[in-house]
Structure formats: structure tokens, C-alpha cells
mmCIF file of C-alpha atoms in Angstrom:
data_model
loop_
_atom_site.group_PDB
_atom_site.id
_atom_site.type_symbol
_atom_site.label_atom_id
_atom_site.label_comp_id
_atom_site.label_asym_id
_atom_site.label_seq_id
_atom_site.Cartn_x
_atom_site.Cartn_y
_atom_site.Cartn_z
ATOM 1 C CA MET A 13 -238.188 102.198 -112.521
ATOM 2 C CA THR A 14 -238.151 105.205 -110.354
ATOM 3 C CA ALA A 15 -234.766 106.779 -109.428
ATOM 4 C CA PRO A 16 -233.454 106.259 -106.116
ATOM 5 C CA TRP A 17 -234.639 109.012 -103.568
ATOM 6 C CA THR A 18 -230.985 110.213 -103.192
ATOM 7 C CA ASP A 19 -230.756 110.909 -106.804
ATOM 8 C CA VAL A 20 -233.679 113.196 -107.627
ATOM 9 C CA PRO A 21 -234.318 116.957 -106.702
ATOM 10 C CA TRP A 22 -234.886 117.429 -103.153
ATOM 11 C CA LEU A 23 -236.999 120.523 -102.086
ATOM 12 C CA GLY A 24 -236.187 121.546 -98.424
ATOM 13 C CA PHE A 25 -239.065 123.225 -96.411
ATOM 14 C CA ASP A 26 -239.058 124.929 -93.232
ATOM 15 C CA THR A 27 -241.175 127.754 -91.457
ATOM 16 C CA GLU A 28 -240.505 130.048 -88.462
ATOM 17 C CA THR A 29 -243.603 130.662 -86.547
ATOM 18 C CA THR A 30 -245.657 132.491 -83.729
ATOM 19 C CA GLY A 31 -245.294 129.313 -81.351
ATOM 20 C CA ILE A 32 -245.080 125.742 -81.201
ATOM 21 C CA ASN A 33 -248.509 124.632 -81.714
ATOM 22 C CA PRO A 34 -248.987 123.723 -85.426
ATOM 23 C CA SER A 35 -252.889 123.639 -85.209
ATOM 24 C CA SER A 36 -253.169 127.202 -83.875
ATOM 25 C CA ASP A 37 -250.077 129.200 -84.409
ATOM 26 C CA ARG A 38 -249.168 131.032 -87.559
ATOM 27 C CA ILE A 39 -246.354 131.095 -90.040
ATOM 28 C CA VAL A 40 -243.988 134.217 -90.117
ATOM 29 C CA THR A 41 -241.418 132.993 -92.381
ATOM 30 C CA ALA A 42 -240.975 130.124 -94.949
ATOM 31 C CA ALA A 43 -237.992 128.906 -96.787
ATOM 32 C CA LEU A 44 -237.935 126.640 -99.781
ATOM 33 C CA VAL A 45 -234.438 125.448 -100.972
ATOM 34 C CA LEU A 46 -234.243 123.190 -104.176
ATOM 35 C CA ARG A 47 -231.193 120.846 -104.619
ATOM 36 C CA LEU A 48 -231.374 119.381 -108.103
ATOM 37 C CA GLY A 49 -229.082 116.435 -107.517
ATOM 38 C CA GLY A 50 -230.421 115.179 -104.145
ATOM 39 C CA ALA A 51 -227.616 113.784 -102.003
ATOM 40 C CA THR A 52 -225.074 114.847 -104.532
ATOM 41 C CA ALA A 53 -225.825 118.395 -105.363
ATOM 42 C CA ALA A 54 -225.724 118.966 -109.152
ATOM 43 C CA SER A 55 -225.479 122.918 -108.921
ATOM 44 C CA GLU A 56 -225.885 125.515 -106.332
ATOM 45 C CA ASP A 57 -229.050 125.391 -104.475
ATOM 46 C CA LYS A 58 -232.064 127.497 -105.177
ATOM 47 C CA THR A 59 -233.354 129.262 -102.251
ATOM 48 C CA HIS A 60 -236.766 131.337 -102.057
ATOM 49 C CA THR A 61 -237.900 132.819 -98.833
ATOM 50 C CA TRP A 62 -241.051 134.595 -97.625
ATOM 51 C CA LEU A 63 -241.719 136.958 -94.779
ATOM 52 C CA ALA A 64 -245.442 137.200 -93.838
ATOM 53 C CA ASP A 65 -247.524 139.528 -91.799
ATOM 54 C CA PRO A 66 -249.144 136.736 -89.576
ATOM 55 C CA GLY A 67 -252.179 139.019 -88.955
ATOM 56 C CA VAL A 68 -251.570 138.409 -85.230
ATOM 57 C CA PRO A 69 -248.926 139.586 -82.665
ATOM 58 C CA ILE A 70 -245.684 137.660 -82.642
ATOM 59 C CA PRO A 71 -245.156 136.702 -78.941
ATOM 60 C CA GLU A 72 -241.673 137.914 -77.570
ATOM 61 C CA ALA A 73 -240.518 134.311 -77.007
ATOM 62 C CA ALA A 74 -240.983 133.476 -80.653
ATOM 63 C CA SER A 75 -239.216 136.713 -81.705
ATOM 64 C CA ALA A 76 -236.166 136.019 -79.702
ATOM 65 C CA VAL A 77 -236.017 132.658 -81.508
ATOM 66 C CA HIS A 78 -236.252 133.980 -85.046
ATOM 67 C CA GLY A 79 -235.619 137.472 -84.854
ATOM 68 C CA ILE A 80 -239.035 138.866 -86.483
ATOM 69 C CA SER A 81 -241.104 141.250 -84.441
ATOM 70 C CA THR A 82 -244.827 142.053 -84.788
ATOM 71 C CA GLU A 83 -243.783 145.495 -86.064
ATOM 72 C CA TYR A 84 -241.236 144.203 -88.550
ATOM 73 C CA ALA A 85 -243.574 141.712 -90.022
ATOM 74 C CA ARG A 86 -246.442 144.263 -90.326
ATOM 75 C CA GLU A 87 -244.278 146.857 -92.051
ATOM 76 C CA HIS A 88 -242.270 144.369 -94.338
ATOM 77 C CA GLY A 89 -244.222 141.207 -94.696
ATOM 78 C CA ARG A 90 -246.644 140.373 -97.241
ATOM 79 C CA PRO A 91 -250.340 139.136 -96.831
ATOM 80 C CA ILE A 92 -250.268 135.839 -95.118
ATOM 81 C CA LYS A 93 -252.831 134.287 -97.501
ATOM 82 C CA ASP A 94 -250.591 135.156 -100.479
ATOM 83 C CA VAL A 95 -247.513 133.720 -98.808
ATOM 84 C CA ILE A 96 -249.178 130.240 -97.901
ATOM 85 C CA ASP A 97 -250.698 130.018 -101.412
ATOM 86 C CA GLU A 98 -247.447 130.442 -103.103
ATOM 87 C CA VAL A 99 -245.582 128.193 -100.674
ATOM 88 C CA ALA A 100 -248.253 125.355 -101.006
ATOM 89 C CA ALA A 101 -248.330 125.633 -104.862
ATOM 90 C CA THR A 102 -244.608 125.162 -105.037
ATOM 91 C CA LEU A 103 -244.522 122.091 -102.680
ATOM 92 C CA VAL A 104 -247.377 120.497 -104.603
ATOM 93 C CA ALA A 105 -245.773 121.082 -107.990
ATOM 94 C CA HIS A 106 -242.623 119.257 -106.816
ATOM 95 C CA TRP A 107 -244.686 116.318 -105.280
ATOM 96 C CA GLN A 108 -246.670 115.923 -108.606
ATOM 97 C CA ARG A 109 -243.457 115.414 -110.332
ATOM 98 C CA GLY A 110 -242.819 112.485 -108.058
ATOM 99 C CA PHE A 111 -240.130 114.235 -105.859
ATOM 100 C CA PRO A 112 -239.690 114.347 -102.189
ATOM 101 C CA VAL A 113 -239.919 117.370 -99.897
ATOM 102 C CA VAL A 114 -237.353 117.247 -97.193
ATOM 103 C CA ALA A 115 -238.181 118.846 -93.704
ATOM 104 C CA PHE A 116 -236.860 118.277 -90.134
ATOM 105 C CA ASN A 117 -239.660 117.369 -88.018
ATOM 106 C CA ALA A 118 -241.974 117.514 -90.723
ATOM 107 C CA PRO A 119 -245.413 116.941 -89.290
ATOM 108 C CA TYR A 120 -244.885 120.355 -87.601
ATOM 109 C CA ASP A 121 -244.215 122.343 -90.777
ATOM 110 C CA VAL A 122 -246.771 120.300 -93.025
ATOM 111 C CA THR A 123 -249.407 120.687 -90.267
ATOM 112 C CA ILE A 124 -249.041 124.363 -89.605
ATOM 113 C CA LEU A 125 -249.126 125.177 -93.412
ATOM 114 C CA ASP A 126 -252.326 122.962 -93.916
ATOM 115 C CA ALA A 127 -253.888 124.872 -90.957
ATOM 116 C CA GLU A 128 -253.118 128.219 -92.404
ATOM 117 C CA LEU A 129 -254.473 127.169 -95.802
ATOM 118 C CA ALA A 130 -257.820 125.990 -94.280
ATOM 119 C CA ARG A 131 -258.019 129.045 -91.981
ATOM 120 C CA HIS A 132 -257.706 131.709 -94.896
ATOM 121 C CA GLY A 133 -260.054 129.639 -97.397
ATOM 122 C CA VAL A 134 -257.014 128.659 -99.487
ATOM 123 C CA PRO A 135 -257.144 124.898 -101.204
ATOM 124 C CA THR A 136 -255.326 122.644 -98.601
ATOM 125 C CA LEU A 137 -252.515 120.346 -99.737
ATOM 126 C CA ASP A 138 -254.588 117.303 -100.163
ATOM 127 C CA GLU A 139 -257.303 119.461 -102.090
ATOM 128 C CA ARG A 140 -254.396 120.400 -104.518
ATOM 129 C CA LEU A 141 -252.672 116.946 -104.868
ATOM 130 C CA SER A 142 -256.023 115.299 -105.780
ATOM 131 C CA GLY A 143 -254.562 111.918 -104.735
ATOM 132 C CA ALA A 144 -251.035 112.413 -105.654
ATOM 133 C CA PRO A 145 -248.710 111.032 -102.881
ATOM 134 C CA MET A 146 -247.106 113.641 -100.284
ATOM 135 C CA LEU A 147 -243.622 112.296 -100.432
ATOM 136 C CA VAL A 148 -241.567 113.530 -97.333
ATOM 137 C CA VAL A 149 -238.330 112.954 -96.197
ATOM 138 C CA ASP A 150 -237.560 113.752 -92.489
ATOM 139 C CA PRO A 151 -233.911 113.293 -90.989
ATOM 140 C CA LEU A 152 -235.480 113.446 -87.478
ATOM 141 C CA VAL A 153 -237.655 110.288 -88.172
ATOM 142 C CA LEU A 154 -234.704 108.633 -89.764
ATOM 143 C CA ASP A 155 -232.305 109.363 -86.985
ATOM 144 C CA ARG A 156 -234.553 107.990 -84.560
ATOM 145 C CA HIS A 157 -234.892 104.909 -86.170
ATOM 146 C CA PHE A 158 -231.278 104.216 -87.161
ATOM 147 C CA ASP A 159 -229.419 105.758 -84.312
ATOM 148 C CA ARG A 160 -231.936 105.366 -81.589
ATOM 149 C CA PHE A 161 -229.745 104.770 -78.691
ATOM 150 C CA ARG A 162 -227.226 107.812 -79.414
ATOM 151 C CA LYS A 163 -227.440 110.005 -76.405
ATOM 152 C CA GLY A 164 -228.438 113.534 -76.527
ATOM 153 C CA LYS A 165 -231.322 115.703 -77.664
ATOM 154 C CA LYS A 166 -232.675 115.150 -81.178
ATOM 155 C CA THR A 167 -232.587 118.523 -82.565
ATOM 156 C CA LEU A 168 -231.184 119.654 -85.832
ATOM 157 C CA THR A 169 -228.153 121.400 -84.296
ATOM 158 C CA THR A 170 -227.227 118.494 -82.051
ATOM 159 C CA MET A 171 -227.600 115.927 -84.762
ATOM 160 C CA ALA A 172 -225.696 117.649 -87.397
ATOM 161 C CA PRO A 173 -222.324 117.015 -85.667
ATOM 162 C CA ALA A 174 -223.253 113.173 -85.360
ATOM 163 C CA TYR A 175 -223.202 113.183 -89.244
ATOM 164 C CA GLY A 176 -219.984 115.275 -89.622
ATOM 165 C CA ILE A 177 -221.999 118.503 -90.365
ATOM 166 C CA GLU A 178 -221.074 121.613 -88.578
ATOM 167 C CA ALA A 179 -224.210 123.206 -87.149
ATOM 168 C CA ASP A 180 -224.581 126.775 -88.411
ATOM 169 C CA GLU A 181 -224.387 129.803 -85.868
ATOM 170 C CA ASP A 182 -227.529 131.163 -87.876
ATOM 171 C CA ALA A 183 -229.650 128.202 -87.135
ATOM 172 C CA HIS A 184 -233.443 129.343 -86.540
ATOM 173 C CA THR A 185 -233.470 131.320 -89.677
ATOM 174 C CA ALA A 186 -235.625 129.147 -92.055
ATOM 175 C CA GLU A 187 -233.230 129.134 -95.173
ATOM 176 C CA VAL A 188 -230.295 128.394 -92.998
ATOM 177 C CA ASP A 189 -232.172 125.551 -91.169
ATOM 178 C CA VAL A 190 -233.261 124.235 -94.641
ATOM 179 C CA ALA A 191 -229.697 124.041 -96.031
ATOM 180 C CA MET A 192 -228.343 122.430 -92.793
ATOM 181 C CA THR A 193 -231.326 119.925 -93.018
ATOM 182 C CA LEU A 194 -230.195 119.033 -96.622
ATOM 183 C CA ASP A 195 -226.552 118.545 -95.693
ATOM 184 C CA VAL A 196 -227.375 116.419 -92.714
ATOM 185 C CA LEU A 197 -229.806 113.981 -94.869
ATOM 186 C CA ALA A 198 -227.179 113.748 -97.500
ATOM 187 C CA ALA A 199 -224.512 112.756 -94.880
ATOM 188 C CA MET A 200 -227.114 110.312 -93.428
ATOM 189 C CA ALA A 201 -227.856 108.751 -96.835
ATOM 190 C CA ALA A 202 -223.860 108.179 -97.349
ATOM 191 C CA LYS A 203 -223.592 106.759 -93.819
ATOM 192 C CA ILE A 204 -226.727 104.383 -93.518
ATOM 193 C CA GLU A 205 -226.364 101.345 -96.007
ATOM 194 C CA ALA A 206 -230.233 100.522 -95.453
ATOM 195 C CA LEU A 207 -231.251 103.850 -97.163
ATOM 196 C CA ALA A 208 -229.283 103.001 -100.562
ATOM 197 C CA GLY A 209 -231.625 102.395 -103.716
ATOM 198 C CA LEU A 210 -234.924 103.168 -102.272
ATOM 199 C CA THR A 211 -237.597 105.072 -104.335
ATOM 200 C CA PRO A 212 -239.128 108.145 -103.112
ATOM 201 C CA LEU A 213 -242.218 106.395 -102.274
ATOM 202 C CA GLU A 214 -240.234 103.620 -100.385
ATOM 203 C CA ILE A 215 -238.350 105.945 -98.247
ATOM 204 C CA HIS A 216 -241.557 107.701 -97.412
ATOM 205 C CA GLU A 217 -243.444 104.449 -96.369
ATOM 206 C CA LEU A 218 -240.160 103.416 -94.365
ATOM 207 C CA GLN A 219 -240.641 106.547 -92.465
ATOM 208 C CA VAL A 220 -244.356 106.039 -91.898
ATOM 209 C CA SER A 221 -243.498 102.625 -90.106
ATOM 210 C CA ALA A 222 -240.457 104.101 -88.299
ATOM 211 C CA HIS A 223 -242.466 106.879 -86.896
ATOM 212 C CA ALA A 224 -245.294 104.427 -85.734
ATOM 213 C CA ASP A 225 -242.738 102.441 -83.951
ATOM 214 C CA TRP A 226 -240.987 105.318 -82.183
ATOM 215 C CA ALA A 227 -244.379 106.954 -81.119
ATOM 216 C CA GLU A 228 -245.361 103.591 -79.495
ATOM 217 C CA ASP A 229 -242.019 103.084 -77.779
ATOM 218 C CA PHE A 230 -241.905 106.743 -76.544
ATOM 219 C CA GLU A 231 -245.496 106.870 -75.491
ATOM 220 C CA GLY A 232 -244.825 103.687 -73.312
ATOM 221 C CA TYR A 233 -241.741 105.348 -71.857
ATOM 222 C CA LEU A 234 -243.644 108.479 -70.813
ATOM 223 C CA ARG A 235 -246.526 106.589 -69.243
ATOM 224 C CA ARG A 236 -244.162 104.506 -67.297
ATOM 225 C CA GLN A 237 -242.788 107.856 -65.965
ATOM 226 C CA GLY A 238 -246.416 108.506 -64.591
ATOM 227 C CA ARG A 239 -247.401 110.921 -67.538
ATOM 228 C CA ASP A 240 -250.803 110.763 -69.538
ATOM 229 C CA ALA A 241 -249.233 110.715 -73.079
ATOM 230 C CA HIS A 242 -250.755 109.949 -76.539
ATOM 231 C CA ILE A 243 -248.552 110.397 -79.591
ATOM 232 C CA SER A 244 -250.227 110.150 -82.998
ATOM 233 C CA ARG A 245 -249.145 107.359 -85.402
ATOM 234 C CA ALA A 246 -249.846 109.236 -88.137
ATOM 235 C CA TRP A 247 -247.098 110.651 -90.293
ATOM 236 C CA PRO A 248 -246.479 113.151 -91.714
ATOM 237 C CA ARG A 249 -249.381 115.023 -89.997
ATOM 238 C CA TYR A 250 -250.122 115.142 -86.309
#
């Protein structure tokens, strides 16, 4: 039988980018953090970070968030095609072993990576996976599902204290956000009994259903406010 999702290696994933549109904006930095023990860390995290030259100017608003300017990325960043190829290869190798990737608001990071791969003529995630499942765990989806009525914004830094995790002052640095996301997810796994014993595939499928329910509910709320809204039921892609 497949081990519970809490006991297998987790690979945390995050990007910092030129903007908020995952279909058209570009990756500036990426971070992968491997936590071998899953919810119970078996050893120190293994962290790998990338700085890319995205090939386009980085808007000042984006630089203000992550601290990377156009000039800095051009001088110190690696070619974006090399960066996204390495990130994708690492993610796919983890998925092919049957282990989950952890990302906060996963559809954004998965979609922008896939868009970058297609843009630069590099094999996409689906092409690399050849039918193997893309197992993802997203604390945002789980929090919306299991604590939907908690007041306040559903951001990583506002969610962390709700699960006893101190929000890091260096949030919006990709590797810091990933480590905090893994800590929050581990705390959620300990707190929410319904998550116990699920396999990586079962936790993924739970989130597919949970996201669809949230999307329908939130879309209805927005329309009642007079807004023309459509939220995709697909997950982890937009």
C-alpha cells in the first residue's frame, strides 16, 4: 500500500515573477525545497534556488515585492530557458516517484512554469510526465476547505499564525516562502484529523473536489455582488 502523504518526501515549490498573470508574466526566481520526512522532517531541508534573466523588463511593482531589478537579473541571472528546464526536470522526477509537490496557490506557479516551457520551446510538464499523475498539495486549497469561515485574508503570512507558525519577515523570497509553506502544511496535517492516512493521490483528489466547490461558491458570491465572474473549476491549473 502507498505510504500516507504525510510520510513521504515533500518537494516545496515557489516562484517570484514579473507580475500576477500566470499565462503571460515571466519567472524571475524559483526555489525547490526537499523535506525528506514530509510532515515530520527526517533531516535538514535541501534547498535549490535559481535566478533567471526573464528576457523582459521587470516592472517596478514586482521588484518592490521580491527585490530583483531588471539590471540585477540581467547581470546575475541565468538564461530563463536553462532555469525552467532544470526546475521542470526536478519536479517531474519527484512526481514520477509518486511523491507530492507542495505549493501555496499551486495553480499560479504550475501554470506560469508551463507557460514559460511552452514559450521557450521546452517540453511541458504533461509532455515530460507521459501520463504519470501530477500530485500537488496546496495549503490554500485545504485551508479554504477545512476552515472556510475563518475571518481574514487567505495569504501565506496571514494563514501561518492560524496554525501556530510564525510568519517570516523575509516572505516573498521564494525559498523563505517555500519553507514557511512546508511548516504550515505540517501543522495543518497535525491539526486536521480528516487528512490522516490519505495517500498522495487521495490528498490530490480531495483538493480537486475542494477547489471546485470553493470556485462555485466564490463565483456565486461575486455575482451576487454584481460582478461578472468566472472561476475555473480545474485544479491545479487555471
